[in-house]
JSON list of C-alpha atoms in Angstrom, two decimals:
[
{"chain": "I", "resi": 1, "resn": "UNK", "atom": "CA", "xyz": [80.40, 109.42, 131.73]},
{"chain": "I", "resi": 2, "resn": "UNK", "atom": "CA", "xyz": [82.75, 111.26, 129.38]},
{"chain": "I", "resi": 3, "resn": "UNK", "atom": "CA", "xyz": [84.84, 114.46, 130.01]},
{"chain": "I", "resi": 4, "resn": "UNK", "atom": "CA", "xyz": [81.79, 115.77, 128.00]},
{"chain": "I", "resi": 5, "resn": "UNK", "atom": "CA", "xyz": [79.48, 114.73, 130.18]},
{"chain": "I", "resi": 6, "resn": "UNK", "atom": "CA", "xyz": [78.34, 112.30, 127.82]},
{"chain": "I", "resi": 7, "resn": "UNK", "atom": "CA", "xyz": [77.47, 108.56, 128.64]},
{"chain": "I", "resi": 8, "resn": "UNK", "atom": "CA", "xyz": [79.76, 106.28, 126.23]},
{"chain": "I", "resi": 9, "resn": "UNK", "atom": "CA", "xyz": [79.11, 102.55, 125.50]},
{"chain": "I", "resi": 10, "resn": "UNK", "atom": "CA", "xyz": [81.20, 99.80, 126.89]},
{"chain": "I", "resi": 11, "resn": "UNK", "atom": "CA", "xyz": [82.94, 98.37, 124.41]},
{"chain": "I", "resi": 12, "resn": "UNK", "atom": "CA", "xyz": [82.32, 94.34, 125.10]},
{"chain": "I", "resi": 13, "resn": "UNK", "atom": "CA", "xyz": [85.45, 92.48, 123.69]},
{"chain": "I", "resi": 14, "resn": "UNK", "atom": "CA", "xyz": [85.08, 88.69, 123.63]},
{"chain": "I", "resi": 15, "resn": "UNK", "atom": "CA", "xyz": [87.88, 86.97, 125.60]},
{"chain": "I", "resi": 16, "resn": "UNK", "atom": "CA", "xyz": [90.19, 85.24, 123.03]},
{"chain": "I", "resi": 17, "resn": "UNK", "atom": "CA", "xyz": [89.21, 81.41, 122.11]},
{"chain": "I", "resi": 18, "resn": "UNK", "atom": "CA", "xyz": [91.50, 78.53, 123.08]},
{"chain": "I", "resi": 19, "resn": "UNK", "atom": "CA", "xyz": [91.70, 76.42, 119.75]},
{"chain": "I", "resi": 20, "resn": "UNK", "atom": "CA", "xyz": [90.74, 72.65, 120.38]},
{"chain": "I", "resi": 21, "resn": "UNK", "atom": "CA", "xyz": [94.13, 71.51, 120.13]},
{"chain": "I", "resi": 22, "resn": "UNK", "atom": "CA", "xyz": [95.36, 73.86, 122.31]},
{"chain": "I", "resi": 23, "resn": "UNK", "atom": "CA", "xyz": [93.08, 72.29, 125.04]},
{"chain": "I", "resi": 24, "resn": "UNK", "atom": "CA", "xyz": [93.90, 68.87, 124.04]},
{"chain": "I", "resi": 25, "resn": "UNK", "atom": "CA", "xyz": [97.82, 69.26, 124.92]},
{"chain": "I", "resi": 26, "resn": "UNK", "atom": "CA", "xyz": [99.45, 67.45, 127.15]},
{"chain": "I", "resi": 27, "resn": "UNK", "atom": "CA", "xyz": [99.01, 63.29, 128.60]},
{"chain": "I", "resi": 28, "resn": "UNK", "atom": "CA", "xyz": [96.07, 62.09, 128.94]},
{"chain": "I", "resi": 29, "resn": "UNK", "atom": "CA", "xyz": [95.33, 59.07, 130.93]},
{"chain": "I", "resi": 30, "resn": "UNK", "atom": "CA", "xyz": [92.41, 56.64, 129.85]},
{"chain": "I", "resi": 31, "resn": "UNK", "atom": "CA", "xyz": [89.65, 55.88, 132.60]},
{"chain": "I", "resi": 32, "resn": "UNK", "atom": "CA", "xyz": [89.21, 52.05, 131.46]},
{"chain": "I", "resi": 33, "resn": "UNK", "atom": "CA", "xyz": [92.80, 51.21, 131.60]},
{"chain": "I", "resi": 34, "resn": "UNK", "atom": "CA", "xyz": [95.54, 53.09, 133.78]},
{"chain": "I", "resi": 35, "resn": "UNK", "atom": "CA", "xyz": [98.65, 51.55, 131.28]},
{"chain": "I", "resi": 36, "resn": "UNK", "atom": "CA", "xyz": [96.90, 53.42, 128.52]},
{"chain": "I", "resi": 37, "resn": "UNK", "atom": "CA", "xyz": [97.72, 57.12, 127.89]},
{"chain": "I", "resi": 38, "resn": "UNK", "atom": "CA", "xyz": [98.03, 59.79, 125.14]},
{"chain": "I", "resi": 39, "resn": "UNK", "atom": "CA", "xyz": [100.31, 62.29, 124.91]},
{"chain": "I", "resi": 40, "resn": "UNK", "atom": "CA", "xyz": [99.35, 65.77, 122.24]},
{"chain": "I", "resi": 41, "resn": "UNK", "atom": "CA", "xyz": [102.37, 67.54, 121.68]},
{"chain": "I", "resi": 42, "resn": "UNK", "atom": "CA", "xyz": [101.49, 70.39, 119.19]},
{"chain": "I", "resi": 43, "resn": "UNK", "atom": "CA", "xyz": [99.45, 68.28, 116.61]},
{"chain": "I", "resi": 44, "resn": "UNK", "atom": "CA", "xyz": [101.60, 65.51, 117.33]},
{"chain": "I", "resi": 45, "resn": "UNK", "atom": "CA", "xyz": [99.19, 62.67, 118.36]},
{"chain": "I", "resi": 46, "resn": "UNK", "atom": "CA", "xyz": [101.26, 60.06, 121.27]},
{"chain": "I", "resi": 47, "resn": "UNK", "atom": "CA", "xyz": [99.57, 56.84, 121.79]},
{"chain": "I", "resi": 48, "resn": "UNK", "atom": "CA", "xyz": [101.52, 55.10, 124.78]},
{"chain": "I", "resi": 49, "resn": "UNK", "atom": "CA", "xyz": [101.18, 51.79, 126.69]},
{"chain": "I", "resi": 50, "resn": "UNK", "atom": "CA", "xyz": [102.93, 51.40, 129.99]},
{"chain": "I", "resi": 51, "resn": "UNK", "atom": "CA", "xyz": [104.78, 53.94, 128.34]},
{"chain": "I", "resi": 52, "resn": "UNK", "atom": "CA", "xyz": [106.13, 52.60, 125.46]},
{"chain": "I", "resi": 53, "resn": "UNK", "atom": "CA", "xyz": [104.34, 54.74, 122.02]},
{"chain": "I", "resi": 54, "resn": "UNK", "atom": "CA", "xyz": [102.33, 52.46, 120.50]},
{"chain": "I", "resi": 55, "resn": "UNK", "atom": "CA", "xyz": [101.53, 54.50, 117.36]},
{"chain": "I", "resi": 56, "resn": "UNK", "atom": "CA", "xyz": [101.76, 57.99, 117.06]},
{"chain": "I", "resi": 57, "resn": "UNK", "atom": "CA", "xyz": [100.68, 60.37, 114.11]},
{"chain": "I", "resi": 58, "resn": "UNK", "atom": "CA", "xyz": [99.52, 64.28, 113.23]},
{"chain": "I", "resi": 59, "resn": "UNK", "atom": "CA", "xyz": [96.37, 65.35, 114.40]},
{"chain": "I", "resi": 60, "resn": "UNK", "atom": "CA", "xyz": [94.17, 67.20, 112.13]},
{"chain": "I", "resi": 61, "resn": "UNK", "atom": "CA", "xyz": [90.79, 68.70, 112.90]},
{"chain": "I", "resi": 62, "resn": "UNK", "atom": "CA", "xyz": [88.10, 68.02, 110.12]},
{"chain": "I", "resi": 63, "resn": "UNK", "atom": "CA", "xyz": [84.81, 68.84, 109.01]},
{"chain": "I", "resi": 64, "resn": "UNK", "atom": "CA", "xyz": [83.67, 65.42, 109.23]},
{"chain": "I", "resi": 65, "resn": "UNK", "atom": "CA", "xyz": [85.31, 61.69, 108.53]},
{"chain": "I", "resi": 66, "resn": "UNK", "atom": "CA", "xyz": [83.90, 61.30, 104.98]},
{"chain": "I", "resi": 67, "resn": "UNK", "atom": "CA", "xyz": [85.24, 64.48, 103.31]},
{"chain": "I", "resi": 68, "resn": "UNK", "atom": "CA", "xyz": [87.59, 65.11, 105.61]},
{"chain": "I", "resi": 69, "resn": "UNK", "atom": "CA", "xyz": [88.20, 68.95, 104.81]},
{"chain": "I", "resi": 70, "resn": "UNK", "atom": "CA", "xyz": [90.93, 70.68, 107.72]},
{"chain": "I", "resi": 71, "resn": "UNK", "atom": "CA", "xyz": [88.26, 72.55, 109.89]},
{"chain": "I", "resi": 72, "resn": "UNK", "atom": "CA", "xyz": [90.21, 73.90, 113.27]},
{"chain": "I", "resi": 73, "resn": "UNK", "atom": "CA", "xyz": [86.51, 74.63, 114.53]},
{"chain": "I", "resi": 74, "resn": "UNK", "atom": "CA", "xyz": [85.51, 71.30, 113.94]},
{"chain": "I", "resi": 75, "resn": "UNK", "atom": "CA", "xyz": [83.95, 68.68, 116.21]},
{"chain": "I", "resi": 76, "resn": "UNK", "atom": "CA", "xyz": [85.99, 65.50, 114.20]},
{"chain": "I", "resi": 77, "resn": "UNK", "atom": "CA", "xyz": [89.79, 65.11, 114.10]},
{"chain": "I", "resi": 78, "resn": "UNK", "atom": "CA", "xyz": [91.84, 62.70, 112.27]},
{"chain": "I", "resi": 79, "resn": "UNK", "atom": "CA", "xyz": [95.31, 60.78, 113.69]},
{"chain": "I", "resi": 80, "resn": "UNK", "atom": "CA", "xyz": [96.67, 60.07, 110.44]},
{"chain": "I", "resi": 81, "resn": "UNK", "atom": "CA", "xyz": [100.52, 57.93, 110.01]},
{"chain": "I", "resi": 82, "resn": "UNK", "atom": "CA", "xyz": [102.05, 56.27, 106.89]},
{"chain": "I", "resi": 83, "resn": "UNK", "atom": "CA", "xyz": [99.90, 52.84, 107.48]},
{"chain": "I", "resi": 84, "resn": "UNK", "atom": "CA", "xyz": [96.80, 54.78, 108.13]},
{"chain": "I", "resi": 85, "resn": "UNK", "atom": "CA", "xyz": [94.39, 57.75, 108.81]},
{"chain": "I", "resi": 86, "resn": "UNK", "atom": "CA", "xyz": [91.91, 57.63, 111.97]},
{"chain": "I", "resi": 87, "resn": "UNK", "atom": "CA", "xyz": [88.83, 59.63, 112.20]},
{"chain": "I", "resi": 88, "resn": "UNK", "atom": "CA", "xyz": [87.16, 60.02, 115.44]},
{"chain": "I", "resi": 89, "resn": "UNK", "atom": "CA", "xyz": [84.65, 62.55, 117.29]},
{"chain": "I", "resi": 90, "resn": "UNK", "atom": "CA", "xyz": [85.41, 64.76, 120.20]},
{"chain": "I", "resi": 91, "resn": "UNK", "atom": "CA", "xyz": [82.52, 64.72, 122.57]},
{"chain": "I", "resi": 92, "resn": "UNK", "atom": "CA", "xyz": [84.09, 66.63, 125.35]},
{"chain": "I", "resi": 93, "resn": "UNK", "atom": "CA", "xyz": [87.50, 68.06, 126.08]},
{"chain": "I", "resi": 94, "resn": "UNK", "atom": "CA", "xyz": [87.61, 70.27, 129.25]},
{"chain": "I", "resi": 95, "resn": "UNK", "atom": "CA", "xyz": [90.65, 70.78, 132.17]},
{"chain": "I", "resi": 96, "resn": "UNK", "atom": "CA", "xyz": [90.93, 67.68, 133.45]},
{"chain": "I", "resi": 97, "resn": "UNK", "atom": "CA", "xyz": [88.46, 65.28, 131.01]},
{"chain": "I", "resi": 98, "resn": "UNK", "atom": "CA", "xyz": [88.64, 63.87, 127.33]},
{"chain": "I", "resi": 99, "resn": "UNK", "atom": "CA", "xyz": [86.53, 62.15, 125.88]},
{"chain": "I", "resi": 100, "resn": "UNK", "atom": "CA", "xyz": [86.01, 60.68, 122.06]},
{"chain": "I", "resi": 101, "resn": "UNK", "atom": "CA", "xyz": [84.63, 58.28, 119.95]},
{"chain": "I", "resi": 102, "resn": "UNK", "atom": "CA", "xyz": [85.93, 55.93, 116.92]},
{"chain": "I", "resi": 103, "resn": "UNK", "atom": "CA", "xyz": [84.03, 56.54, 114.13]},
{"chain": "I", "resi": 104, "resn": "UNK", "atom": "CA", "xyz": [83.90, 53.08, 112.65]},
{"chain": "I", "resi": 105, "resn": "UNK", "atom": "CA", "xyz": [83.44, 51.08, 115.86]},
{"chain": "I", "resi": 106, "resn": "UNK", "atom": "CA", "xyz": [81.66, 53.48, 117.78]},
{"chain": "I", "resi": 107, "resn": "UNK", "atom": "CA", "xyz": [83.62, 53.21, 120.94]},
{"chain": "I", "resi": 108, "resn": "UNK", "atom": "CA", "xyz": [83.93, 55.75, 123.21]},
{"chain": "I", "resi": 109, "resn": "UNK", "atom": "CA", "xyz": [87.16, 56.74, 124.88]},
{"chain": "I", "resi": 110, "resn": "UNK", "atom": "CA", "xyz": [87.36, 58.32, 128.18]},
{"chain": "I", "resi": 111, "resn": "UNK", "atom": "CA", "xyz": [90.67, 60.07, 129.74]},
{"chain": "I", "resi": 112, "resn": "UNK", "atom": "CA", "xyz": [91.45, 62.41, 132.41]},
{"chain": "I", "resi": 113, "resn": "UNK", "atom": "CA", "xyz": [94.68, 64.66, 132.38]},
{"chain": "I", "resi": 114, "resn": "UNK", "atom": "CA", "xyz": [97.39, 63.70, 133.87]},
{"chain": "I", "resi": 115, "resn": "UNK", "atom": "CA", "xyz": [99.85, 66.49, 133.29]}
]
């Protein structure tokens, strides 16, 4: 109740939302093959192999992987470099899993965090 003796309506305020690359940040390790991590650093993208980078490029969340418009709600994401432009699907991303799937092949890669 009010001072006026009035009831008053909670005011419900939806809790702020983590963007997906904000819960994709930090190393990653992959569940087929310990050697194998990734490392998200911003939108950098950090593909390591008994820790030596492998390839690395900017991360860029998309629409889809044939028009490829920037969508930071989106389910697809894009690793692009110089030499080339990767589209895969995030399937899950939570605290302490990853997991996402090349587009053209169809494989699915697993990873849990690491730090």
């Amino acid at each position: 109740m009010n001072k006026a003796g009035g009831e008053f309506d909670a005011v419900k305020t939806a809790a702020p939302s983590v963007s997906k690359v904000d819960k994709l940040q930090g190393r990653w390790r992959s569940r087929s093959d310990t050697c194998a991590t990734i490392e998200i650093k911003g939108n950098i993208f950090l593909s390591l192999y008994n820790e030596a980078i492998v390839s690395n490029g900017v991360l860029t969340f998309v629409n889809n992987c044939q028009e490829r418009f920037h969508d930071p709600q989106g389910e697809f994401f894009i690793v692009s470099n110089e030499a080339d432009a990767l589209c895969y699907h995030l399937t899950v991303v939570g605290d302490t899993f990853l997991e996402y799937v090349y587009i053209p092949r169809g494989t699915t890669l697993s990873y849990e965090r690491i730090e």
